[in-house]
Amino acid sequence: MDRSPDAELQNAIFLDPNFVKNFLSPNAQQRNHVTTLLKSKLRASTLSKRAKNKEKLYGPLCQVLNTIGRAVDEVVDCGRATDGDGKLNEGHLGKNRDLRDHHPAFVDARTLPIGSHHDRMIGLKPDLIWFDDPTHHWETAKMTVEIQTGPTYLKAGMKQLTKYARAIFAHQPHRRHIYGIVICGWEATFVRFDRMGVLYSEPMDVRKEEFHAAFAGLVMLDDEAMGYDTAFTTRTNKDGKLEFYVTLPEEALAEQGDSRAVGNVGVDDAAGHSHTPAVPETQVSITLRSPSRLFKVIKRLCHREDIIGCATIVLLIQEVLRQGPLEPTAVEAGVRTRSRAKREQIEVNEELGTEYVLKLMWRDPNRPEEGHVLKQLVGVYGISQYIWHSDVYKKCNLLDCMRMTGVSCEGCLDRTPLRDQVCTRNGLTDLHLPRVKKQDGEGTEYAPVELGDPKEAHDSRRSRIYCRLLMSTVGSSLSTASSPRQLVGAIFDAIIGYWQLVNMGLLHRDISMGNVLLLPRANGYRKRTWGEQTPVYDNPDPELIESEKKLREILVQLDYPIGMLNDFDLFATCNRIGDELIDYIPPGDEYGIEEPALKRRRLDHRSTEPKQKIYPRIDIRIGTPMFWSLRVTEVQPGERYRHSFLDDLESFFWLLLWCVVEHVDLGKSQVSGNAEDMMNQLDQSWLGQLILTKSGLLDECTRESGAPMKSRLLSFQNEWASNPTMIDLILDLGSFFHEVDRTDIAQYSPAQIFEEVVYIVNQALLSFNKASSDEHAADSSPGLRS
């Protein structure tokens, strides 16, 4: 679930005293030339000495910003901006330039309609906005400016700017960070949003040279420094819609075998610094000039709106095998670009190849990598299939950079900036602000806040690393299941995959919608390891040896999965076997929770020798609360506890229930009132009420032979909730988890529990097979022999 801006930026807003030096000084010499040029250009500035009326600030401020932008153009784009002594030679400025093609071009956006893919973002109105394209859409917004009347409204301006940053992040999968400006009266504050929060500058007077130089430095930033992922390129199709392309290194598909020649769309070098696809002039195959391959983004499968955190973006991509023009038409600015040149719009004929899934995320450097664990799971039944992963590297200016020799360089590793010396100000550590009546009595506004003096922050600002993960399995949401049987079959396969995970010493910790997917038959599996007659791997834990033997008895009966477990960025190792599997050495302070001595469960055939194990400390503030087990939901914030495979298995139950509740039958447009009420009860932020809801639902599955739960399911008024087999399955699973002794979770063995859960789900699949006349479901869903 995406968090509100107020919540996610709590204690993540820092003053960087060296903001301009750290971010806005790309070329000191050119910047000095700009400030020299501006002395004459801004001499007749319309900025008055006092700023009382906000409405009268827009025009003058917009004019000043665009004047600085034009001055930068004249200096940067002129090939001979200086004479032999390094002094500005104004006689050379602007020659051979189309001055109408200047950037930036800030516009007053208060009455400007801005296109959006998200209904809740329609109507957002920045004061000033810089578009990267003549089209007014959040996909092309480069940065925004918020204007307030005085310094006490800095927090209000920051809050508004955060809304716009969220909109840009939500529409642009290639944005790594975003700049903005809050202008309070004549005091301008530069703001930088990245995946660790907000950094902002000391205020400076927009009428003074200090601001002119800083803003000129911002305009001079290249695309990478401005926050774009330069592996991406964009173009406008014939329908006027923006299309994204991404270039990946050849090594990403090194194990996929040779493919046909790939059409190059303007990738100039391995670093991917070309910004706009330059369509080949002929339709013949063209080999890339660098060891890389081009892919077209077909669909965004997942795009988080959060600013802070992993910021996961999942894209369905297809390799571009050939690309050539059809009847080109000379249309000015037809191709969207972040370069200053206007291009020719060309309708492109493309031949696309294999589909893949590309995941973009900002990983925690203190945790093991998701790609590392997925690499160990290639060929495992019911698990998303790995191809390649890598951290992202940017241009490096270090003289001793070793990146080209294959050695990682901290200077070129793309990560959010580490800052040991940052400050906070009382009143601006969060964005919580009440609304009050305006002084004129018309409407409301955010309350003014007197900010405290800067003081050194107690903690340094941590960092996240930008990385990419490529997978061959292309799944779809469980909500697209064509029948109850297909839904249950997909969940069955994911449970089988998770069983294998537990036997390898790993826990998933985020079983939820989007992380369990439908999978077309055999899609993306380059090899299969299930059903192989191989010895059980060396494992010092007799429980896991027994669990693996029972799992293999089931795997030999299965063909290819129709469902899979996905998204391992929150996984944890649950014993030393898992640590060794991924070559992970846990931090010393993350261990120290002893597992209670194993006890015999009443249904166990025998007990094993009690033993002491060490487990990682788990932060419950991860995953999706509506799918948490009841035990995890009951854990108090900060309380130490040991996450169990049983918690994840119970999450499958809540996932199944959610899918049934939210199902909308063909011919209907929305869920029933009772179903909507149930969804609201499960999807809520008050954990106290969520505990009561989950506890009550589990109790309904056992009380009066499940009559209360059956009645509830029928009240949802959809075909899935009223299906007799689905009702029995929910009652059986709910009763099973209701009986779990949550006070002594360590007594349960994986072999026993998985065998029982798999049996319950498989019985439902067999019942579906017997009752259903849906040949597609019967043929494409798993099921064990009875």
PDB file of N, CA and C in Angstrom, residues 136-218:
ATOM      1  N   HIS A 136       1.274  19.027 -22.434  1.00  0.00           N
ATOM      2  CA  HIS A 136       1.125  19.310 -21.012  1.00  0.00           C
ATOM      3  C   HIS A 136       0.622  18.065 -20.294  1.00  0.00           C
ATOM      4  N   HIS A 137       1.547  17.272 -19.799  1.00  0.00           N
ATOM      5  CA  HIS A 137       1.216  16.012 -19.148  1.00  0.00           C
ATOM      6  C   HIS A 137       2.247  15.762 -18.061  1.00  0.00           C
ATOM      7  N   TRP A 138       1.817  15.075 -16.992  1.00  0.00           N
ATOM      8  CA  TRP A 138       2.773  14.770 -15.921  1.00  0.00           C
ATOM      9  C   TRP A 138       3.898  13.860 -16.411  1.00  0.00           C
ATOM     10  N   GLU A 139       3.691  13.177 -17.532  1.00  0.00           N
ATOM     11  CA  GLU A 139       4.758  12.353 -18.101  1.00  0.00           C
ATOM     12  C   GLU A 139       5.917  13.211 -18.599  1.00  0.00           C
ATOM     13  N   THR A 140       5.646  14.466 -18.927  1.00  0.00           N
ATOM     14  CA  THR A 140       6.684  15.317 -19.505  1.00  0.00           C
ATOM     15  C   THR A 140       7.083  16.466 -18.583  1.00  0.00           C
ATOM     16  N   ALA A 141       6.569  16.473 -17.361  1.00  0.00           N
ATOM     17  CA  ALA A 141       6.922  17.530 -16.411  1.00  0.00           C
ATOM     18  C   ALA A 141       8.354  17.319 -15.921  1.00  0.00           C
ATOM     19  N   LYS A 142       9.157  18.362 -16.012  1.00  0.00           N
ATOM     20  CA  LYS A 142      10.549  18.257 -15.594  1.00  0.00           C
ATOM     21  C   LYS A 142      10.727  18.724 -14.152  1.00  0.00           C
ATOM     22  N   MET A 143      10.132  19.841 -13.792  1.00  0.00           N
ATOM     23  CA  MET A 143      10.169  20.317 -12.414  1.00  0.00           C
ATOM     24  C   MET A 143       9.078  21.353 -12.204  1.00  0.00           C
ATOM     25  N   THR A 144       8.775  21.622 -10.941  1.00  0.00           N
ATOM     26  CA  THR A 144       7.726  22.572 -10.599  1.00  0.00           C
ATOM     27  C   THR A 144       8.248  23.609  -9.617  1.00  0.00           C
ATOM     28  N   VAL A 145       7.532  24.721  -9.550  1.00  0.00           N
ATOM     29  CA  VAL A 145       7.857  25.801  -8.617  1.00  0.00           C
ATOM     30  C   VAL A 145       6.589  26.148  -7.846  1.00  0.00           C
ATOM     31  N   GLU A 146       6.694  26.220  -6.534  1.00  0.00           N
ATOM     32  CA  GLU A 146       5.574  26.604  -5.683  1.00  0.00           C
ATOM     33  C   GLU A 146       5.864  27.992  -5.116  1.00  0.00           C
ATOM     34  N   ILE A 147       4.881  28.865  -5.173  1.00  0.00           N
ATOM     35  CA  ILE A 147       5.052  30.252  -4.739  1.00  0.00           C
ATOM     36  C   ILE A 147       4.181  30.527  -3.518  1.00  0.00           C
ATOM     37  N   GLN A 148       4.796  31.096  -2.487  1.00  0.00           N
ATOM     38  CA  GLN A 148       4.083  31.489  -1.271  1.00  0.00           C
ATOM     39  C   GLN A 148       4.421  32.950  -0.957  1.00  0.00           C
ATOM     40  N   THR A 149       3.669  33.536  -0.041  1.00  0.00           N
ATOM     41  CA  THR A 149       3.825  34.976   0.209  1.00  0.00           C
ATOM     42  C   THR A 149       4.936  35.325   1.181  1.00  0.00           C
ATOM     43  N   GLY A 150       5.384  34.375   2.019  1.00  0.00           N
ATOM     44  CA  GLY A 150       6.408  34.725   3.002  1.00  0.00           C
ATOM     45  C   GLY A 150       7.085  33.499   3.578  1.00  0.00           C
ATOM     46  N   PRO A 151       8.181  33.711   4.330  1.00  0.00           N
ATOM     47  CA  PRO A 151       8.977  32.606   4.867  1.00  0.00           C
ATOM     48  C   PRO A 151       8.211  31.653   5.772  1.00  0.00           C
ATOM     49  N   THR A 152       7.164  32.115   6.439  1.00  0.00           N
ATOM     50  CA  THR A 152       6.407  31.234   7.329  1.00  0.00           C
ATOM     51  C   THR A 152       5.582  30.210   6.547  1.00  0.00           C
ATOM     52  N   TYR A 153       5.560  30.333   5.237  1.00  0.00           N
ATOM     53  CA  TYR A 153       4.809  29.387   4.406  1.00  0.00           C
ATOM     54  C   TYR A 153       5.733  28.403   3.672  1.00  0.00           C
ATOM     55  N   LEU A 154       6.991  28.309   4.120  1.00  0.00           N
ATOM     56  CA  LEU A 154       7.911  27.363   3.491  1.00  0.00           C
ATOM     57  C   LEU A 154       7.405  25.930   3.630  1.00  0.00           C
ATOM     58  N   LYS A 155       6.933  25.570   4.806  1.00  0.00           N
ATOM     59  CA  LYS A 155       6.430  24.207   5.020  1.00  0.00           C
ATOM     60  C   LYS A 155       5.221  23.928   4.138  1.00  0.00           C
ATOM     61  N   ALA A 156       4.333  24.905   4.011  1.00  0.00           N
ATOM     62  CA  ALA A 156       3.171  24.748   3.135  1.00  0.00           C
ATOM     63  C   ALA A 156       3.612  24.560   1.692  1.00  0.00           C
ATOM     64  N   GLY A 157       4.603  25.339   1.273  1.00  0.00           N
ATOM     65  CA  GLY A 157       5.121  25.201  -0.086  1.00  0.00           C
ATOM     66  C   GLY A 157       5.772  23.852  -0.304  1.00  0.00           C
ATOM     67  N   MET A 158       6.509  23.372   0.715  1.00  0.00           N
ATOM     68  CA  MET A 158       7.147  22.066   0.622  1.00  0.00           C
ATOM     69  C   MET A 158       6.098  20.960   0.501  1.00  0.00           C
ATOM     70  N   LYS A 159       5.007  21.095   1.238  1.00  0.00           N
ATOM     71  CA  LYS A 159       3.933  20.105   1.186  1.00  0.00           C
ATOM     72  C   LYS A 159       3.330  20.044  -0.220  1.00  0.00           C
ATOM     73  N   GLN A 160       3.088  21.209  -0.811  1.00  0.00           N
ATOM     74  CA  GLN A 160       2.550  21.244  -2.166  1.00  0.00           C
ATOM     75  C   GLN A 160       3.547  20.673  -3.171  1.00  0.00           C
ATOM     76  N   LEU A 161       4.802  21.028  -3.020  1.00  0.00           N
ATOM     77  CA  LEU A 161       5.832  20.544  -3.938  1.00  0.00           C
ATOM     78  C   LEU A 161       5.935  19.020  -3.878  1.00  0.00           C
ATOM     79  N   THR A 162       5.715  18.456  -2.694  1.00  0.00           N
ATOM     80  CA  THR A 162       5.760  17.001  -2.535  1.00  0.00           C
ATOM     81  C   THR A 162       4.657  16.329  -3.352  1.00  0.00           C
ATOM     82  N   LYS A 163       3.490  16.932  -3.409  1.00  0.00           N
ATOM     83  CA  LYS A 163       2.398  16.379  -4.214  1.00  0.00           C
ATOM     84  C   LYS A 163       2.791  16.319  -5.685  1.00  0.00           C
ATOM     85  N   TYR A 164       3.458  17.372  -6.149  1.00  0.00           N
ATOM     86  CA  TYR A 164       3.863  17.404  -7.554  1.00  0.00           C
ATOM     87  C   TYR A 164       4.992  16.401  -7.824  1.00  0.00           C
ATOM     88  N   ALA A 165       5.906  16.256  -6.868  1.00  0.00           N
ATOM     89  CA  ALA A 165       6.981  15.273  -7.024  1.00  0.00           C
ATOM     90  C   ALA A 165       6.402  13.869  -7.123  1.00  0.00           C
ATOM     91  N   ARG A 166       5.401  13.608  -6.299  1.00  0.00           N
ATOM     92  CA  ARG A 166       4.737  12.301  -6.362  1.00  0.00           C
ATOM     93  C   ARG A 166       4.112  12.069  -7.733  1.00  0.00           C
ATOM     94  N   ALA A 167       3.489  13.082  -8.276  1.00  0.00           N
ATOM     95  CA  ALA A 167       2.851  12.959  -9.586  1.00  0.00           C
ATOM     96  C   ALA A 167       3.893  12.663 -10.666  1.00  0.00           C
ATOM     97  N   ILE A 168       5.034  13.324 -10.592  1.00  0.00           N
ATOM     98  CA  ILE A 168       6.093  13.080 -11.581  1.00  0.00           C
ATOM     99  C   ILE A 168       6.644  11.673 -11.441  1.00  0.00           C
ATOM    100  N   PHE A 169       6.954  11.254 -10.215  1.00  0.00           N
ATOM    101  CA  PHE A 169       7.444   9.892  -9.995  1.00  0.00           C
ATOM    102  C   PHE A 169       6.428   8.857 -10.486  1.00  0.00           C
ATOM    103  N   ALA A 170       5.131   9.124 -10.254  1.00  0.00           N
ATOM    104  CA  ALA A 170       4.096   8.150 -10.603  1.00  0.00           C
ATOM    105  C   ALA A 170       3.893   8.021 -12.107  1.00  0.00           C
ATOM    106  N   HIS A 171       4.288   9.031 -12.870  1.00  0.00           N
ATOM    107  CA  HIS A 171       4.081   9.007 -14.319  1.00  0.00           C
ATOM    108  C   HIS A 171       5.351   8.712 -15.103  1.00  0.00           C
ATOM    109  N   GLN A 172       6.511   8.847 -14.473  1.00  0.00           N
ATOM    110  CA  GLN A 172       7.768   8.719 -15.211  1.00  0.00           C
ATOM    111  C   GLN A 172       8.629   7.602 -14.606  1.00  0.00           C
ATOM    112  N   PRO A 173       8.612   6.423 -15.189  1.00  0.00           N
ATOM    113  CA  PRO A 173       9.398   5.311 -14.645  1.00  0.00           C
ATOM    114  C   PRO A 173      10.897   5.536 -14.729  1.00  0.00           C
ATOM    115  N   HIS A 174      11.309   6.528 -15.493  1.00  0.00           N
ATOM    116  CA  HIS A 174      12.743   6.779 -15.678  1.00  0.00           C
ATOM    117  C   HIS A 174      13.258   7.909 -14.791  1.00  0.00           C
ATOM    118  N   ARG A 175      12.483   8.363 -13.821  1.00  0.00           N
ATOM    119  CA  ARG A 175      12.968   9.436 -12.935  1.00  0.00           C
ATOM    120  C   ARG A 175      13.582   8.842 -11.682  1.00  0.00           C
ATOM    121  N   ARG A 176      14.818   9.253 -11.414  1.00  0.00           N
ATOM    122  CA  ARG A 176      15.556   8.777 -10.246  1.00  0.00           C
ATOM    123  C   ARG A 176      15.450   9.769  -9.096  1.00  0.00           C
ATOM    124  N   HIS A 177      15.487  11.039  -9.393  1.00  0.00           N
ATOM    125  CA  HIS A 177      15.242  12.082  -8.401  1.00  0.00           C
ATOM    126  C   HIS A 177      14.653  13.300  -9.107  1.00  0.00           C
ATOM    127  N   ILE A 178      14.121  14.221  -8.320  1.00  0.00           N
ATOM    128  CA  ILE A 178      13.393  15.365  -8.872  1.00  0.00           C
ATOM    129  C   ILE A 178      13.786  16.631  -8.109  1.00  0.00           C
ATOM    130  N   TYR A 179      13.964  17.716  -8.841  1.00  0.00           N
ATOM    131  CA  TYR A 179      14.219  19.011  -8.229  1.00  0.00           C
ATOM    132  C   TYR A 179      12.957  19.875  -8.285  1.00  0.00           C
ATOM    133  N   GLY A 180      12.859  20.776  -7.339  1.00  0.00           N
ATOM    134  CA  GLY A 180      11.778  21.749  -7.316  1.00  0.00           C
ATOM    135  C   GLY A 180      12.247  22.978  -6.558  1.00  0.00           C
ATOM    136  N   ILE A 181      11.446  24.020  -6.597  1.00  0.00           N
ATOM    137  CA  ILE A 181      11.788  25.255  -5.893  1.00  0.00           C
ATOM    138  C   ILE A 181      10.546  25.763  -5.170  1.00  0.00           C
ATOM    139  N   VAL A 182      10.734  26.187  -3.927  1.00  0.00           N
ATOM    140  CA  VAL A 182       9.690  26.895  -3.191  1.00  0.00           C
ATOM    141  C   VAL A 182      10.152  28.348  -3.055  1.00  0.00           C
ATOM    142  N   ILE A 183       9.341  29.287  -3.523  1.00  0.00           N
ATOM    143  CA  ILE A 183       9.674  30.707  -3.430  1.00  0.00           C
ATOM    144  C   ILE A 183       8.675  31.358  -2.474  1.00  0.00           C
ATOM    145  N   CYS A 184       9.191  31.816  -1.351  1.00  0.00           N
ATOM    146  CA  CYS A 184       8.364  32.465  -0.329  1.00  0.00           C
ATOM    147  C   CYS A 184       8.690  33.956  -0.311  1.00  0.00           C
ATOM    148  N   GLY A 185       7.815  34.743  -0.916  1.00  0.00           N
ATOM    149  CA  GLY A 185       8.149  36.147  -1.107  1.00  0.00           C
ATOM    150  C   GLY A 185       9.251  36.220  -2.140  1.00  0.00           C
ATOM    151  N   TRP A 186      10.428  36.670  -1.706  1.00  0.00           N
ATOM    152  CA  TRP A 186      11.594  36.645  -2.602  1.00  0.00           C
ATOM    153  C   TRP A 186      12.614  35.602  -2.162  1.00  0.00           C
ATOM    154  N   GLU A 187      12.294  34.792  -1.155  1.00  0.00           N
ATOM    155  CA  GLU A 187      13.230  33.778  -0.665  1.00  0.00           C
ATOM    156  C   GLU A 187      12.977  32.445  -1.378  1.00  0.00           C
ATOM    157  N   ALA A 188      13.985  31.991  -2.111  1.00  0.00           N
ATOM    158  CA  ALA A 188      13.872  30.745  -2.874  1.00  0.00           C
ATOM    159  C   ALA A 188      14.621  29.625  -2.164  1.00  0.00           C
ATOM    160  N   THR A 189      13.983  28.475  -2.068  1.00  0.00           N
ATOM    161  CA  THR A 189      14.602  27.283  -1.479  1.00  0.00           C
ATOM    162  C   THR A 189      14.577  26.174  -2.516  1.00  0.00           C
ATOM    163  N   PHE A 190      15.743  25.653  -2.851  1.00  0.00           N
ATOM    164  CA  PHE A 190      15.830  24.515  -3.770  1.00  0.00           C
ATOM    165  C   PHE A 190      15.535  23.238  -2.994  1.00  0.00           C
ATOM    166  N   VAL A 191      14.804  22.313  -3.630  1.00  0.00           N
ATOM    167  CA  VAL A 191      14.382  21.070  -2.981  1.00  0.00           C
ATOM    168  C   VAL A 191      14.714  19.900  -3.898  1.00  0.00           C
ATOM    169  N   ARG A 192      15.223  18.835  -3.285  1.00  0.00           N
ATOM    170  CA  ARG A 192      15.554  17.629  -4.040  1.00  0.00           C
ATOM    171  C   ARG A 192      14.848  16.432  -3.412  1.00  0.00           C
ATOM    172  N   PHE A 193      14.039  15.742  -4.220  1.00  0.00           N
ATOM    173  CA  PHE A 193      13.326  14.549  -3.775  1.00  0.00           C
ATOM    174  C   PHE A 193      14.028  13.314  -4.324  1.00  0.00           C
ATOM    175  N   ASP A 194      14.382  12.381  -3.446  1.00  0.00           N
ATOM    176  CA  ASP A 194      14.903  11.104  -3.909  1.00  0.00           C
ATOM    177  C   ASP A 194      14.345   9.993  -3.029  1.00  0.00           C
ATOM    178  N   ARG A 195      14.853   8.791  -3.189  1.00  0.00           N
ATOM    179  CA  ARG A 195      14.255   7.634  -2.538  1.00  0.00           C
ATOM    180  C   ARG A 195      14.599   7.508  -1.051  1.00  0.00           C
ATOM    181  N   MET A 196      15.300   8.502  -0.503  1.00  0.00           N
ATOM    182  CA  MET A 196      15.521   8.566   0.935  1.00  0.00           C
ATOM    183  C   MET A 196      14.853   9.783   1.552  1.00  0.00           C
ATOM    184  N   GLY A 197      14.116  10.553   0.741  1.00  0.00           N
ATOM    185  CA  GLY A 197      13.395  11.677   1.305  1.00  0.00           C
ATOM    186  C   GLY A 197      13.701  12.992   0.622  1.00  0.00           C
ATOM    187  N   VAL A 198      13.873  14.035   1.425  1.00  0.00           N
ATOM    188  CA  VAL A 198      14.002  15.405   0.912  1.00  0.00           C
ATOM    189  C   VAL A 198      15.279  16.047   1.441  1.00  0.00           C
ATOM    190  N   LEU A 199      15.995  16.693   0.547  1.00  0.00           N
ATOM    191  CA  LEU A 199      17.094  17.586   0.908  1.00  0.00           C
ATOM    192  C   LEU A 199      16.738  18.970   0.381  1.00  0.00           C
ATOM    193  N   TYR A 200      16.999  20.001   1.174  1.00  0.00           N
ATOM    194  CA  TYR A 200      16.684  21.346   0.709  1.00  0.00           C
ATOM    195  C   TYR A 200      17.812  22.308   1.067  1.00  0.00           C
ATOM    196  N   SER A 201      17.836  23.427   0.376  1.00  0.00           N
ATOM    197  CA  SER A 201      18.931  24.389   0.503  1.00  0.00           C
ATOM    198  C   SER A 201      18.587  25.473   1.514  1.00  0.00           C
ATOM    199  N   GLU A 202      19.595  26.269   1.832  1.00  0.00           N
ATOM    200  CA  GLU A 202      19.346  27.505   2.568  1.00  0.00           C
ATOM    201  C   GLU A 202      18.576  28.451   1.644  1.00  0.00           C
ATOM    202  N   PRO A 203      17.702  29.298   2.191  1.00  0.00           N
ATOM    203  CA  PRO A 203      16.967  30.230   1.322  1.00  0.00           C
ATOM    204  C   PRO A 203      17.904  31.282   0.730  1.00  0.00           C
ATOM    205  N   MET A 204      17.575  31.739  -0.455  1.00  0.00           N
ATOM    206  CA  MET A 204      18.361  32.796  -1.098  1.00  0.00           C
ATOM    207  C   MET A 204      17.428  33.744  -1.858  1.00  0.00           C
ATOM    208  N   ASP A 205      17.832  34.974  -1.995  1.00  0.00           N
ATOM    209  CA  ASP A 205      17.004  36.016  -2.602  1.00  0.00           C
ATOM    210  C   ASP A 205      17.002  35.846  -4.118  1.00  0.00           C
ATOM    211  N   VAL A 206      15.807  35.715  -4.710  1.00  0.00           N
ATOM    212  CA  VAL A 206      15.713  35.494  -6.156  1.00  0.00           C
ATOM    213  C   VAL A 206      16.200  36.697  -6.945  1.00  0.00           C
ATOM    214  N   ARG A 207      16.362  37.849  -6.283  1.00  0.00           N
ATOM    215  CA  ARG A 207      16.823  39.053  -6.988  1.00  0.00           C
ATOM    216  C   ARG A 207      18.340  39.176  -6.980  1.00  0.00           C
ATOM    217  N   LYS A 208      18.996  38.257  -6.262  1.00  0.00           N
ATOM    218  CA  LYS A 208      20.444  38.368  -6.097  1.00  0.00           C
ATOM    219  C   LYS A 208      21.196  37.374  -6.985  1.00  0.00           C
ATOM    220  N   GLU A 209      22.473  37.692  -7.189  1.00  0.00           N
ATOM    221  CA  GLU A 209      23.316  36.870  -8.062  1.00  0.00           C
ATOM    222  C   GLU A 209      23.471  35.454  -7.528  1.00  0.00           C
ATOM    223  N   GLU A 210      23.441  35.297  -6.217  1.00  0.00           N
ATOM    224  CA  GLU A 210      23.572  33.964  -5.631  1.00  0.00           C
ATOM    225  C   GLU A 210      22.507  33.014  -6.179  1.00  0.00           C
ATOM    226  N   PHE A 211      21.258  33.482  -6.230  1.00  0.00           N
ATOM    227  CA  PHE A 211      20.190  32.644  -6.778  1.00  0.00           C
ATOM    228  C   PHE A 211      20.360  32.454  -8.279  1.00  0.00           C
ATOM    229  N   HIS A 212      20.705  33.513  -8.981  1.00  0.00           N
ATOM    230  CA  HIS A 212      20.864  33.409 -10.430  1.00  0.00           C
ATOM    231  C   HIS A 212      21.903  32.346 -10.782  1.00  0.00           C
ATOM    232  N   ALA A 213      22.999  32.317 -10.038  1.00  0.00           N
ATOM    233  CA  ALA A 213      24.050  31.338 -10.302  1.00  0.00           C
ATOM    234  C   ALA A 213      23.571  29.930  -9.966  1.00  0.00           C
ATOM    235  N   ALA A 214      22.855  29.786  -8.842  1.00  0.00           N
ATOM    236  CA  ALA A 214      22.378  28.464  -8.442  1.00  0.00           C
ATOM    237  C   ALA A 214      21.357  27.921  -9.442  1.00  0.00           C
ATOM    238  N   PHE A 215      20.430  28.769  -9.872  1.00  0.00           N
ATOM    239  CA  PHE A 215      19.428  28.300 -10.821  1.00  0.00           C
ATOM    240  C   PHE A 215      20.061  28.009 -12.174  1.00  0.00           C
ATOM    241  N   ALA A 216      21.041  28.809 -12.562  1.00  0.00           N
ATOM    242  CA  ALA A 216      21.763  28.519 -13.805  1.00  0.00           C
ATOM    243  C   ALA A 216      22.436  27.160 -13.719  1.00  0.00           C
ATOM    244  N   GLY A 217      23.006  26.856 -12.554  1.00  0.00           N
ATOM    245  CA  GLY A 217      23.608  25.536 -12.368  1.00  0.00           C
ATOM    246  C   GLY A 217      22.589  24.423 -12.509  1.00  0.00           C
ATOM    247  N   LEU A 218      21.379  24.630 -12.014  1.00  0.00           N
ATOM    248  CA  LEU A 218      20.325  23.630 -12.142  1.00  0.00           C
ATOM    249  C   LEU A 218      19.961  23.397 -13.601  1.00  0.00           C
TER     250      LEU A 218
END
